[in-house]
Amino acid sequence: MRLPFRVLLVAMAATALVTPAHAQPATVDDARAFMARAESTLADLSIDWNRAGWVAATYITHDTEALSAEAQRKFAVAVQQFATEATRFEKITLPPELARKFTLLKLALAAPPPADSRKAELLTRISVGLESDYGRGSWCRPPSPPGAERECLQINELSRIMAQNRDPDELRDVWVGWRTIAPAMRDRYVQFVELSNEGARGLGFADAGAMWRSSYDMPPDDFAREVDRLWEQVEPLYVALHAYVRARLSEKYGPRLVPRDGLIPAHLLGNMWAQEWGNIYEVVAPGTATTGYDLTKLLEEKKVDQTAMVRFGEGFFTSLGFDSLPPTFWERSMIVKPRDREVVCHASAWDIDNEDDIRIKMCTEVNATDFVTVHHELGHNFYQRAYKAQPFLFKNGANDGFHEAIGDAIALSITPKYLEQVGLLDRIPPANDTLLLLRQALDKVAFLPFGLLIDQWRWKVFSGEVPPARYNAAWWELRTRYQGIAPPVARSEEDFDPGAKFHVPANTPYTRYFLARILQFQFYQVLCREAGHTGPLHQCSFYGSKEAGAKLNAMLELGASKPWPEALEQLTGTREIDATALVDYFAPLKVWLDRQNRGKPVGWKEDSGTGGR
């Protein structure tokens, strides 16, 4: 997702943003006047950054990189200077809404720039360069036969191979090949960390990681403990799934490649980062099992193209009572990968003008995964439009996990019932519900430790607990500990495997996705109840329920105007993020997994080495 805060007006001189110190003590009225000026300035200036960022992501050139970097730098400097000036109001007791705006102002940037303008410029140049390096990244196969033209593939093509190919040697080559894009990022990433920390300390935070954790309406250490609590709720389900999948892969590839009590080789899980495992469903599902339908084949048979997939996503939201997407969405979005230029294919949702110029950027392909992704990205867009009447600093989600969870809660409704309602299924076929849950769990549950560990790594990097000399070692220690996976070949500090995941070079905080995987089930459970659903939760689709839509919109309209527990209470009636709804959703599967795992190893030895032995 592309978060709201964007570009500073080019004509605005940085020095003009700082108000001279006042001789008289500051008052609440002074604070209101200051905040009105800050919000007005940032609201006006954000549009340029959005537009420059959009062009840089959809038309990668040296010049678009430079323009985006300059726009990003100017906005970041403006935020930093406003936040610095805001310290003169720290000793005043402010009304809650105004105090919240001052807090959000300090937290507006994931990478706050240092006060030194040269360092600020360097930070933004590094930021834009890292993201562009990822966007243009490719791996070229060795020529076959020798002397033939080499085939160079980007992440979409490589991900397709990871999803569909079952040759472990070829999968290993693709896995290693993609990661060759990252070592060149390493030295700049070290600089990026140093500069981000300097900016965060200038705003009163211990480091950039502590600043990220402060975005959740609680002290940063309390939030870290909250994440640990949620992981403890879901870990038994993940461990059971891991044991089952490992046993099935060991049967297919042999215990020498997949040890029965060890780590799963990362290249065998159907995804470039082993973050979701749904692509290997047919490998690990029982031999005679069927979910009753294949969504990718349904889309192909119905001749659904990429734009039509987005229309289906829009139709879900309009069925709940939301307005249709504006004409500019269809005119300005990038739905299909252009053939004439390099772009950042990673799917994202954009709010260009903080009003109605909302867009998605996707290299959409006609398959089940992207059908779900479309619904997810549109969740961001409909959330963005729902809070457009809020003041600028409140034009955001209650927390970043909320923003990610909305579209995912919608996507949980992509059930056989929904597919029949929209004409993709002629009738709901008989199917084994446990296997439908297995298919869901291979994405939803398998993702949980991955969603957790990326920021665990970055928090340690920002704090200095993990120094540059241990970047890659620490990365794999966390992946081993939480995911129980191993690289297919030995890795060293010559590698920089975190850089091969978009959100690291793009500096997008990732705990939001872990939270979203839990929140979406809380949201879904409530919306199903509003829609009058009875029966097993996983069979629910709230498509067409105006009651569910009204309940959802009441929360979305709040934006970031209230602490997230209040927004959560608005929809769910509780102020605590809780994984009980997720655990309940998959409860029948957990019983089945435990039965399948009886007499087999559960858990893993963390010292079992690479997955390529």
Coordinates of C-alpha atoms in Angstrom, one line a residue:
M1 CA 0.0 0.0 0.0
R2 CA 1.0 3.6 -0.7
L3 CA 0.4 5.6 2.5
P4 CA -1.1 9.1 2.2
F5 CA 1.6 11.6 3.3
R6 CA 3.5 12.8 0.2
V7 CA 5.2 15.7 -1.5
L8 CA 6.4 19.2 -0.6
L9 CA 5.7 22.1 -2.9
V10 CA 8.8 22.8 -5.0
A11 CA 8.5 26.5 -4.7
M12 CA 8.4 26.5 -0.9
A13 CA 11.8 27.3 0.6
A14 CA 12.7 25.2 3.6
T15 CA 13.6 28.1 5.7
A16 CA 10.2 29.6 5.3
L17 CA 8.6 26.7 7.2
V18 CA 10.1 27.6 10.5
T19 CA 8.4 30.2 12.7
P20 CA 10.7 32.3 14.8
A21 CA 10.7 31.6 18.5
H22 CA 8.0 33.6 20.3
A23 CA 9.0 35.7 23.3
Q24 CA 5.7 35.0 25.0
P25 CA 4.8 31.5 26.4
A26 CA 2.8 29.5 23.8
T27 CA -1.0 29.1 24.3
V28 CA -3.6 26.6 23.1
D29 CA -4.7 29.1 20.5
D30 CA -1.1 29.4 19.3
A31 CA -1.0 25.6 19.0
R32 CA -4.2 25.6 17.0
A33 CA -2.9 28.2 14.6
F34 CA 0.3 26.4 14.2
M35 CA -1.4 23.1 13.4
A36 CA -3.8 24.8 11.0
R37 CA -0.8 26.1 9.1
A38 CA 1.1 22.8 9.2
E39 CA -1.9 20.8 7.9
S40 CA -2.8 23.3 5.2
T41 CA 0.8 23.4 4.0
L42 CA 1.3 19.6 4.0
A43 CA -2.1 19.0 2.5
D44 CA -1.3 21.3 -0.4
L45 CA 2.2 20.0 -0.9
S46 CA 1.5 16.3 -0.6
I47 CA 0.0 16.2 -4.1
D48 CA 3.4 16.8 -5.8
W49 CA 5.1 13.9 -4.0
N50 CA 2.2 11.6 -4.9
R51 CA 2.4 12.5 -8.5
A52 CA 6.2 12.3 -8.7
G53 CA 6.1 9.0 -6.8
W54 CA 3.5 7.6 -9.2
V55 CA 5.5 8.5 -12.3
A56 CA 8.7 7.1 -10.7
A57 CA 7.0 3.8 -10.0
T58 CA 5.2 3.5 -13.3
Y59 CA 8.0 4.8 -15.6
I60 CA 11.4 4.1 -14.1
T61 CA 14.1 6.3 -15.5
H62 CA 17.0 8.3 -14.1
D63 CA 15.0 11.5 -14.4
T64 CA 11.8 10.2 -12.7
E65 CA 13.9 8.8 -9.9
A66 CA 15.5 12.3 -9.4
L67 CA 12.2 14.1 -9.5
S68 CA 10.7 11.7 -7.0
A69 CA 13.7 11.9 -4.7
E70 CA 13.6 15.7 -4.7
A71 CA 9.8 15.8 -4.0
Q72 CA 10.2 13.2 -1.2
R73 CA 13.1 15.2 0.3
K74 CA 11.2 18.4 0.4
F75 CA 8.1 16.9 2.0
A76 CA 10.3 15.1 4.5
V77 CA 12.2 18.2 5.4
A78 CA 8.9 20.1 5.9
V79 CA 7.5 17.4 8.2
Q80 CA 10.8 17.4 10.2
Q81 CA 10.8 21.2 10.6
F82 CA 7.2 21.3 11.6
A83 CA 7.8 18.5 14.1
T84 CA 10.8 20.4 15.5
E85 CA 8.9 23.6 15.8
A86 CA 6.0 21.8 17.5
T87 CA 8.2 21.1 20.5
R88 CA 7.4 24.6 21.8
F89 CA 3.9 23.3 22.6
E90 CA 5.0 20.2 24.6
K91 CA 4.4 21.7 28.0
I92 CA 0.8 22.9 27.2
T93 CA -2.2 20.7 28.0
L94 CA -4.0 20.4 24.7
P95 CA -7.5 19.2 23.8
P96 CA -7.3 15.5 22.9
E97 CA -7.9 15.9 19.2
L98 CA -5.3 18.6 18.9
A99 CA -2.8 16.6 20.9
R100 CA -3.4 13.6 18.7
K101 CA -2.5 15.7 15.6
F102 CA 0.8 16.7 17.2
T103 CA 1.6 13.1 17.9
L104 CA 0.8 12.0 14.3
L105 CA 2.9 14.9 12.9
K106 CA 6.0 13.4 14.6
L107 CA 5.1 10.0 13.2
A108 CA 4.3 11.0 9.7
L109 CA 7.4 9.6 8.1
A110 CA 8.8 6.1 8.1
A111 CA 12.3 7.6 7.5
P112 CA 12.5 11.0 9.1
P113 CA 15.4 13.1 7.7
P114 CA 18.2 14.5 9.7
A115 CA 18.2 18.2 10.3
D116 CA 21.3 18.6 8.1
S117 CA 19.9 19.4 4.6
R118 CA 22.8 17.5 2.9
K119 CA 22.0 14.4 4.9
A120 CA 18.3 14.8 4.3
E121 CA 19.0 14.9 0.5
L122 CA 21.2 11.9 0.7
L123 CA 18.5 9.9 2.7
T124 CA 15.9 10.6 0.1
R125 CA 18.2 9.8 -2.8
I126 CA 19.1 6.5 -1.2
S127 CA 15.4 5.7 -0.5
V128 CA 14.3 6.3 -4.1
G129 CA 17.3 4.6 -5.5
L130 CA 16.8 1.4 -3.4
E131 CA 13.1 1.1 -4.5
S132 CA 14.0 1.7 -8.1
D133 CA 16.8 -0.9 -8.0
Y134 CA 14.2 -3.4 -6.8
G135 CA 11.7 -2.3 -9.5
R136 CA 14.2 -2.8 -12.3
G137 CA 15.8 -6.0 -10.8
S138 CA 16.0 -9.0 -13.0
W139 CA 17.9 -12.3 -13.3
C140 CA 19.3 -13.7 -16.5
R141 CA 19.3 -17.4 -17.0
P142 CA 22.6 -19.0 -18.3
P143 CA 22.3 -19.3 -22.1
S144 CA 21.1 -22.6 -23.4
P145 CA 22.6 -23.8 -25.6
P146 CA 25.8 -21.9 -24.9
G147 CA 26.0 -18.9 -27.2
A148 CA 22.3 -18.4 -27.3
E149 CA 20.6 -15.2 -26.3
R150 CA 20.2 -15.0 -22.5
E151 CA 16.6 -14.8 -21.1
C152 CA 16.3 -12.1 -18.4
L153 CA 13.3 -12.3 -16.1
Q154 CA 11.8 -9.9 -13.6
I155 CA 10.0 -10.7 -10.4
N156 CA 6.6 -11.4 -11.9
E157 CA 8.0 -14.0 -14.3
L158 CA 10.3 -15.5 -11.6
S159 CA 7.4 -15.7 -9.2
R160 CA 5.4 -17.6 -11.8
I161 CA 8.1 -20.1 -12.0
M162 CA 8.3 -20.4 -8.2
A163 CA 4.5 -21.0 -8.2
Q164 CA 4.3 -23.6 -11.0
N165 CA 7.6 -25.4 -11.3
R166 CA 8.3 -28.5 -9.2
D167 CA 11.9 -29.2 -10.2
P168 CA 13.9 -28.4 -7.1
D169 CA 17.1 -27.7 -9.0
E170 CA 15.4 -25.1 -11.2
L171 CA 13.6 -23.6 -8.3
R172 CA 16.9 -23.3 -6.4
D173 CA 18.5 -21.5 -9.4
V174 CA 15.6 -19.0 -9.6
W175 CA 15.6 -18.5 -5.9
V176 CA 19.3 -17.7 -5.8
G177 CA 19.1 -15.7 -9.1
W178 CA 16.6 -13.2 -7.8
R179 CA 18.7 -12.5 -4.7
T180 CA 21.6 -11.4 -6.9
I181 CA 19.8 -8.0 -7.2
A182 CA 20.3 -7.3 -3.5
P183 CA 24.0 -7.3 -2.5
A184 CA 24.5 -3.9 -4.3
M185 CA 21.9 -2.4 -2.0
R186 CA 23.7 -3.4 1.2
D187 CA 26.2 -0.4 1.7
R188 CA 23.5 2.1 0.9
Y189 CA 21.1 0.4 3.3
V190 CA 23.7 0.8 6.1
Q191 CA 23.7 4.5 5.3
F192 CA 20.0 4.6 5.2
V193 CA 19.7 3.1 8.7
E194 CA 22.2 5.6 10.1
L195 CA 20.4 8.6 8.5
S196 CA 16.9 7.4 9.5
N197 CA 18.1 6.9 13.1
E198 CA 19.6 10.4 13.2
G199 CA 16.3 11.8 12.0
A200 CA 14.3 9.8 14.5
R201 CA 16.5 10.8 17.4
G202 CA 16.0 14.4 16.3
L203 CA 12.3 13.9 17.0
G204 CA 12.9 12.4 20.4
F205 CA 12.9 8.7 19.6
A206 CA 15.6 6.2 20.6
D207 CA 15.9 5.0 17.0
A208 CA 13.7 4.6 13.9
G209 CA 12.4 1.2 15.0
A210 CA 11.2 2.7 18.3
M211 CA 9.5 5.4 16.3
W212 CA 7.7 2.9 14.2
R213 CA 6.5 1.0 17.3
S214 CA 5.3 4.3 18.8
S215 CA 2.7 4.6 16.0
Y216 CA 0.3 2.2 17.8
D217 CA -1.1 4.4 20.6
M218 CA 1.1 2.8 23.3
P219 CA 4.7 2.9 24.4
P220 CA 7.0 1.1 21.9
D221 CA 8.0 -1.7 24.4
D222 CA 4.4 -2.3 25.2
F223 CA 3.6 -2.7 21.5
A224 CA 6.5 -5.2 21.1
R225 CA 5.0 -7.3 23.9
E226 CA 1.6 -7.0 22.3
V227 CA 3.0 -8.5 19.1
D228 CA 4.5 -11.4 21.1
R229 CA 1.2 -12.0 22.8
L230 CA -0.6 -12.3 19.5
W231 CA 2.1 -14.6 18.1
E232 CA 1.7 -16.9 21.1
Q233 CA -2.0 -17.2 20.2
V234 CA -1.4 -18.4 16.7
E235 CA 1.9 -20.2 16.9
P236 CA 0.4 -23.7 17.7
L237 CA -1.7 -23.5 14.5
Y238 CA 1.3 -22.5 12.5
V239 CA 3.5 -25.3 13.9
A240 CA 0.9 -27.9 13.1
L241 CA 0.6 -26.6 9.5
H242 CA 4.4 -26.6 9.2
A243 CA 4.7 -30.2 10.4
Y244 CA 2.0 -31.4 7.9
V245 CA 3.5 -29.5 4.9
R246 CA 7.0 -30.7 5.8
A247 CA 5.8 -34.3 5.9
R248 CA 4.1 -34.1 2.5
L249 CA 7.1 -32.3 0.9
S250 CA 9.4 -35.0 2.4
E251 CA 7.3 -37.6 0.7
K252 CA 7.6 -35.9 -2.6
Y253 CA 11.3 -34.8 -2.6
G254 CA 12.8 -37.3 -0.2
P255 CA 14.1 -36.8 3.4
R256 CA 17.6 -35.9 2.1
L257 CA 16.2 -32.6 0.7
V258 CA 13.3 -32.2 3.2
P259 CA 14.4 -33.7 6.6
R260 CA 11.4 -35.1 8.5
D261 CA 12.2 -33.2 11.7
G262 CA 14.1 -30.2 10.3
L263 CA 13.7 -27.0 8.4
I264 CA 11.7 -26.8 5.1
P265 CA 13.8 -25.6 2.2
A266 CA 12.6 -22.1 1.3
H267 CA 12.5 -22.7 -2.5
L268 CA 10.0 -25.5 -2.3
L269 CA 7.1 -23.6 -0.9
G270 CA 5.7 -22.0 -4.1
N271 CA 6.6 -18.4 -3.3
M272 CA 9.8 -16.4 -3.8
W273 CA 10.0 -15.5 -0.1
A274 CA 8.2 -18.6 1.3
Q275 CA 5.7 -16.2 2.8
E276 CA 2.6 -17.9 1.5
W277 CA 2.3 -21.5 0.5
G278 CA -1.0 -21.7 -1.4
N279 CA 0.7 -22.3 -4.7
I280 CA 1.8 -25.8 -3.5
Y281 CA -1.7 -26.9 -2.5
E282 CA -1.9 -29.6 -5.0
V283 CA 1.5 -31.0 -3.7
V284 CA 0.5 -31.2 -0.1
A285 CA -3.2 -31.9 -0.2
P286 CA -4.4 -35.5 0.1
G287 CA -4.2 -37.2 -3.2
T288 CA -7.9 -37.6 -3.9
A289 CA -8.9 -34.3 -2.3
T290 CA -10.6 -31.4 -4.1
T291 CA -11.8 -28.0 -3.1
G292 CA -14.4 -28.3 -5.8
Y293 CA -13.2 -25.6 -8.1
D294 CA -10.1 -23.8 -9.4
L295 CA -10.6 -20.1 -9.4
T296 CA -7.8 -19.5 -12.0
K297 CA -9.4 -21.8 -14.4
L298 CA -12.8 -20.2 -13.8
L299 CA -11.4 -16.8 -14.6
E300 CA -9.9 -18.2 -17.8
E301 CA -13.0 -20.1 -18.8
K302 CA -15.2 -17.0 -18.3
K303 CA -12.6 -15.0 -20.4
V304 CA -12.2 -12.5 -17.5
D305 CA -9.4 -10.1 -18.2
Q306 CA -7.4 -7.9 -15.8
T307 CA -9.7 -4.9 -15.9
A308 CA -12.7 -7.2 -15.4
M309 CA -11.0 -8.6 -12.3
V310 CA -10.9 -5.1 -10.9
R311 CA -14.5 -4.6 -11.8
F312 CA -15.4 -7.7 -9.6
G313 CA -13.5 -6.1 -6.7
E314 CA -15.3 -2.8 -7.2
G315 CA -18.6 -4.7 -7.3
F316 CA -18.1 -6.2 -3.9
F317 CA -17.8 -2.8 -2.3
T318 CA -20.7 -1.3 -4.2
S319 CA -22.8 -4.3 -3.1
L320 CA -22.2 -3.1 0.4
G321 CA -23.5 0.4 -0.3
F322 CA -20.2 2.2 -1.2
D323 CA -20.2 4.5 -4.2
S324 CA -18.6 3.3 -7.5
L325 CA -14.9 4.1 -8.2
P326 CA -14.5 7.5 -9.9
P327 CA -13.9 7.6 -13.7
T328 CA -10.4 8.9 -13.0
F329 CA -9.6 5.5 -11.3
W330 CA -10.0 3.7 -14.6
E331 CA -8.3 6.4 -16.6
R332 CA -5.2 6.7 -14.4
S333 CA -4.6 3.3 -12.7
M334 CA -1.9 0.9 -13.9
I335 CA -3.7 -2.4 -14.1
V336 CA -1.6 -4.2 -16.7
K337 CA 2.2 -4.2 -16.9
P338 CA 3.2 -1.8 -19.7
R339 CA 5.3 -3.4 -22.5
D340 CA 7.4 -0.3 -23.2
R341 CA 9.1 0.5 -19.9
E342 CA 10.2 -0.6 -16.5
V343 CA 7.8 -0.3 -13.6
V344 CA 7.6 -1.3 -10.0
C345 CA 5.2 -4.3 -10.3
H346 CA 4.6 -4.7 -6.6
A347 CA 0.9 -4.1 -6.1
S348 CA -0.1 -0.9 -4.3
A349 CA -3.0 1.5 -3.8
W350 CA -2.6 5.3 -4.2
D351 CA -4.5 8.4 -3.0
I352 CA -3.0 11.1 -5.1
D353 CA -5.0 14.2 -4.0
N354 CA -6.3 13.2 -0.6
E355 CA -9.8 13.3 -2.1
D356 CA -11.0 11.3 -5.1
D357 CA -8.0 10.6 -7.3
I358 CA -7.5 7.1 -6.1
R359 CA -5.7 4.5 -8.1
I360 CA -4.1 1.0 -8.0
K361 CA -0.7 0.0 -9.5
M362 CA -0.5 -3.7 -10.4
C363 CA 1.0 -5.9 -13.1
T364 CA -2.2 -7.9 -12.8
E365 CA -2.3 -11.4 -14.1
V366 CA -5.4 -13.5 -14.6
N367 CA -5.1 -15.9 -11.7
A368 CA -6.6 -16.6 -8.3
T369 CA -3.8 -14.9 -6.4
D370 CA -4.3 -11.6 -8.2
F371 CA -8.1 -11.8 -7.9
V372 CA -7.6 -11.8 -4.2
T373 CA -5.0 -9.0 -4.4
V374 CA -7.3 -6.8 -6.4
H375 CA -9.9 -7.0 -3.6
H376 CA -7.1 -6.2 -1.0
E377 CA -5.8 -3.1 -2.9
L378 CA -9.3 -1.8 -3.4
G379 CA -9.8 -2.1 0.3
H380 CA -7.2 0.6 0.7
N381 CA -8.8 2.8 -1.9
F382 CA -12.3 2.6 -0.4
Y383 CA -10.8 3.3 3.0
Q384 CA -9.0 6.3 1.6
R385 CA -12.1 7.7 0.2
A386 CA -14.2 7.0 3.3
Y387 CA -12.0 9.3 5.4
K388 CA -11.4 12.0 2.8
A389 CA -13.5 14.5 4.9
Q390 CA -11.1 14.2 7.9
P391 CA -8.3 16.8 8.5
F392 CA -5.1 16.0 6.7
L393 CA -3.3 14.4 9.6
F394 CA -6.3 12.1 10.2
K395 CA -6.4 10.9 6.5
N396 CA -5.0 7.5 7.4
G397 CA -6.1 4.2 8.9
A398 CA -6.7 3.9 12.6
N399 CA -3.3 2.1 12.5
D400 CA -1.5 0.7 9.5
G401 CA -2.8 -2.8 10.3
F402 CA -6.3 -1.6 9.8
H403 CA -5.5 -0.3 6.4
E404 CA -4.2 -3.7 5.4
A405 CA -7.0 -5.7 7.0
I406 CA -10.0 -4.1 5.3
G407 CA -9.4 -5.6 1.8
D408 CA -8.3 -8.9 3.4
A409 CA -11.6 -9.1 5.3
I410 CA -13.4 -8.6 2.0
A411 CA -11.2 -11.3 0.4
L412 CA -12.2 -13.8 3.1
S413 CA -15.7 -13.5 1.5
I414 CA -14.3 -14.9 -1.8
T415 CA -16.1 -18.2 -1.0
P416 CA -17.9 -20.6 -3.4
K417 CA -21.1 -18.7 -2.4
Y418 CA -19.7 -15.4 -3.5
L419 CA -18.3 -16.9 -6.8
E420 CA -21.8 -18.2 -7.5
Q421 CA -23.4 -14.9 -6.7
V422 CA -21.2 -13.0 -9.2
G423 CA -21.5 -15.7 -11.9
L424 CA -18.0 -17.2 -11.8
L425 CA -19.4 -20.5 -10.6
D426 CA -22.6 -21.9 -12.1
R427 CA -23.3 -23.8 -8.9
I428 CA -21.6 -24.4 -5.6
P429 CA -19.9 -27.8 -6.0
P430 CA -19.6 -30.3 -3.3
A431 CA -16.3 -30.0 -1.5
N432 CA -14.5 -31.0 1.7
D433 CA -14.6 -28.0 4.0
T434 CA -11.4 -29.1 5.7
L435 CA -9.6 -28.9 2.4
L436 CA -10.9 -25.4 1.7
L437 CA -9.6 -24.4 5.1
L438 CA -6.2 -26.0 4.2
R439 CA -6.1 -24.0 1.1
Q440 CA -6.8 -20.8 3.0
A441 CA -4.3 -21.7 5.8
L442 CA -1.5 -22.2 3.3
D443 CA -1.7 -18.5 2.7
K444 CA -3.3 -16.9 5.8
V445 CA -1.6 -19.0 8.5
A446 CA 1.7 -19.7 6.7
F447 CA 2.2 -15.9 6.4
L448 CA 2.0 -15.1 10.1
P449 CA 5.6 -15.7 11.2
F450 CA 6.9 -14.0 8.0
G451 CA 4.7 -11.0 8.8
L452 CA 6.2 -10.8 12.2
L453 CA 9.9 -11.4 11.5
I454 CA 10.7 -8.7 8.9
D455 CA 10.3 -5.9 11.4
Q456 CA 11.8 -8.0 14.2
W457 CA 14.9 -7.9 12.0
R458 CA 14.6 -4.2 11.2
W459 CA 13.9 -3.2 14.9
K460 CA 17.2 -5.0 15.8
V461 CA 19.0 -3.3 12.9
F462 CA 17.8 0.2 13.8
S463 CA 18.7 -0.4 17.5
G464 CA 22.1 -1.6 16.7
E465 CA 21.5 -5.0 18.2
V466 CA 22.2 -6.4 14.7
P467 CA 25.2 -4.7 13.2
P468 CA 25.9 -4.5 9.5
A469 CA 28.4 -7.4 9.7
R470 CA 25.5 -9.7 10.8
Y471 CA 22.7 -8.5 8.6
N472 CA 22.2 -11.7 6.7
A473 CA 23.0 -14.1 9.5
A474 CA 20.4 -12.4 11.7
W475 CA 17.9 -12.5 8.9
W476 CA 18.2 -16.3 8.6
E477 CA 18.3 -16.8 12.4
L478 CA 14.8 -15.2 12.6
R479 CA 13.5 -17.0 9.5
T480 CA 14.7 -20.3 11.1
R481 CA 13.3 -19.4 14.5
Y482 CA 9.8 -18.2 13.4
Q483 CA 9.2 -19.9 10.1
G484 CA 11.2 -23.1 10.4
I485 CA 12.7 -22.7 6.9
A486 CA 16.2 -22.8 5.5
P487 CA 17.8 -21.3 2.4
P488 CA 18.4 -23.9 -0.4
V489 CA 22.1 -23.0 -0.5
A490 CA 24.5 -21.6 2.1
R491 CA 24.3 -17.9 2.6
S492 CA 26.9 -15.5 3.9
E493 CA 27.4 -11.8 4.6
E494 CA 28.3 -11.4 0.9
D495 CA 24.5 -11.7 0.4
F496 CA 21.8 -9.3 1.5
D497 CA 18.7 -11.4 1.3
P498 CA 16.4 -8.8 3.1
G499 CA 16.9 -6.5 0.1
A500 CA 15.2 -9.1 -2.2
K501 CA 11.9 -8.4 -0.4
F502 CA 10.2 -5.2 -1.7
H503 CA 9.3 -3.8 1.7
V504 CA 12.9 -3.6 2.9
P505 CA 14.3 -1.4 0.0
A506 CA 11.0 0.5 -0.1
N507 CA 11.2 1.0 3.7
T508 CA 7.6 0.0 4.3
P509 CA 7.0 -1.1 7.9
Y510 CA 5.8 -4.7 7.9
T511 CA 4.2 -5.5 11.2
R512 CA 1.0 -4.0 9.7
Y513 CA 0.6 -7.2 7.7
F514 CA 1.0 -9.4 10.7
L515 CA -1.7 -7.3 12.5
A516 CA -3.9 -7.3 9.4
R517 CA -3.8 -11.1 9.2
I518 CA -5.4 -11.2 12.7
L519 CA -7.6 -8.1 12.5
Q520 CA -9.2 -9.3 9.2
F521 CA -10.7 -12.3 11.0
Q522 CA -12.1 -10.0 13.8
F523 CA -13.6 -7.7 11.1
Y524 CA -14.9 -10.6 9.0
Q525 CA -16.6 -12.3 12.0
V526 CA -18.5 -9.1 12.9
L527 CA -19.4 -8.3 9.3
C528 CA -20.7 -11.9 8.8
R529 CA -22.8 -11.5 11.9
E530 CA -24.2 -8.2 10.6
A531 CA -25.1 -9.9 7.3
G532 CA -27.1 -12.5 9.3
H533 CA -24.8 -15.4 8.5
T534 CA -25.3 -18.7 10.4
G535 CA -23.2 -21.8 10.2
P536 CA -19.5 -22.2 10.0
L537 CA -17.6 -18.9 9.7
H538 CA -15.5 -19.9 6.8
Q539 CA -18.6 -20.4 4.6
C540 CA -19.7 -16.8 5.1
S541 CA -19.8 -14.2 2.4
F542 CA -21.3 -10.8 3.3
Y543 CA -21.4 -9.7 -0.3
G544 CA -24.6 -7.7 -0.9
S545 CA -25.2 -6.8 2.8
K546 CA -25.9 -3.2 3.2
E547 CA -26.0 -3.7 7.0
A548 CA -22.4 -5.0 7.0
G549 CA -21.4 -2.1 4.7
A550 CA -22.9 0.5 7.0
K551 CA -21.1 -1.0 10.0
L552 CA -17.8 -1.1 8.1
N553 CA -18.2 2.5 6.8
A554 CA -18.8 3.9 10.2
M555 CA -15.3 2.8 11.2
L556 CA -13.6 3.7 8.0
E557 CA -14.9 7.3 8.1
L558 CA -13.0 7.8 11.4
G559 CA -9.7 7.5 9.7
A560 CA -6.9 8.2 12.2
S561 CA -9.0 10.6 14.2
K562 CA -9.3 8.3 17.2
P563 CA -6.8 5.9 18.8
W564 CA -7.2 2.5 17.2
P565 CA -8.8 0.8 20.2
E566 CA -11.7 3.2 19.8
A567 CA -12.0 2.5 16.1
L568 CA -11.8 -1.2 16.7
E569 CA -14.6 -0.9 19.3
Q570 CA -16.7 1.0 16.8
L571 CA -16.8 -2.1 14.5
T572 CA -16.3 -5.0 16.9
G573 CA -17.4 -3.9 20.3
T574 CA -13.9 -4.7 21.8
R575 CA -10.8 -2.6 22.3
E576 CA -8.3 -5.4 22.0
I577 CA -6.8 -7.0 18.9
D578 CA -7.3 -10.7 19.4
A579 CA -6.6 -13.8 17.4
T580 CA -9.5 -15.8 18.7
A581 CA -11.6 -15.3 15.6
L582 CA -8.7 -16.6 13.4
V583 CA -8.2 -19.6 15.7
D584 CA -11.9 -20.3 15.6
Y585 CA -12.1 -20.0 11.8
F586 CA -9.4 -22.7 11.4
A587 CA -10.4 -24.8 14.4
P588 CA -11.7 -27.7 12.2
L589 CA -8.5 -27.7 10.3
K590 CA -6.4 -27.8 13.5
V591 CA -8.2 -30.9 14.6
W592 CA -7.5 -32.5 11.2
L593 CA -3.8 -31.4 11.2
D594 CA -3.2 -32.9 14.6
R595 CA -4.7 -36.1 13.4
Q596 CA -2.5 -36.1 10.3
N597 CA 0.6 -35.3 12.4
R598 CA 0.1 -38.1 14.9
G599 CA 3.3 -40.1 15.3
K600 CA 5.3 -37.6 13.2
P601 CA 7.8 -34.9 14.3
V602 CA 6.2 -31.5 15.1
G603 CA 8.5 -28.5 15.4
W604 CA 12.0 -28.3 14.0
K605 CA 15.7 -28.4 14.8
E606 CA 17.1 -24.9 14.3
D607 CA 20.6 -26.2 13.4
S608 CA 19.5 -28.4 10.5
G609 CA 21.4 -26.3 7.9
T610 CA 20.4 -25.4 4.4
G611 CA 17.7 -27.1 2.4
G612 CA 20.0 -28.1 -0.4
R613 CA 21.8 -31.0 1.1

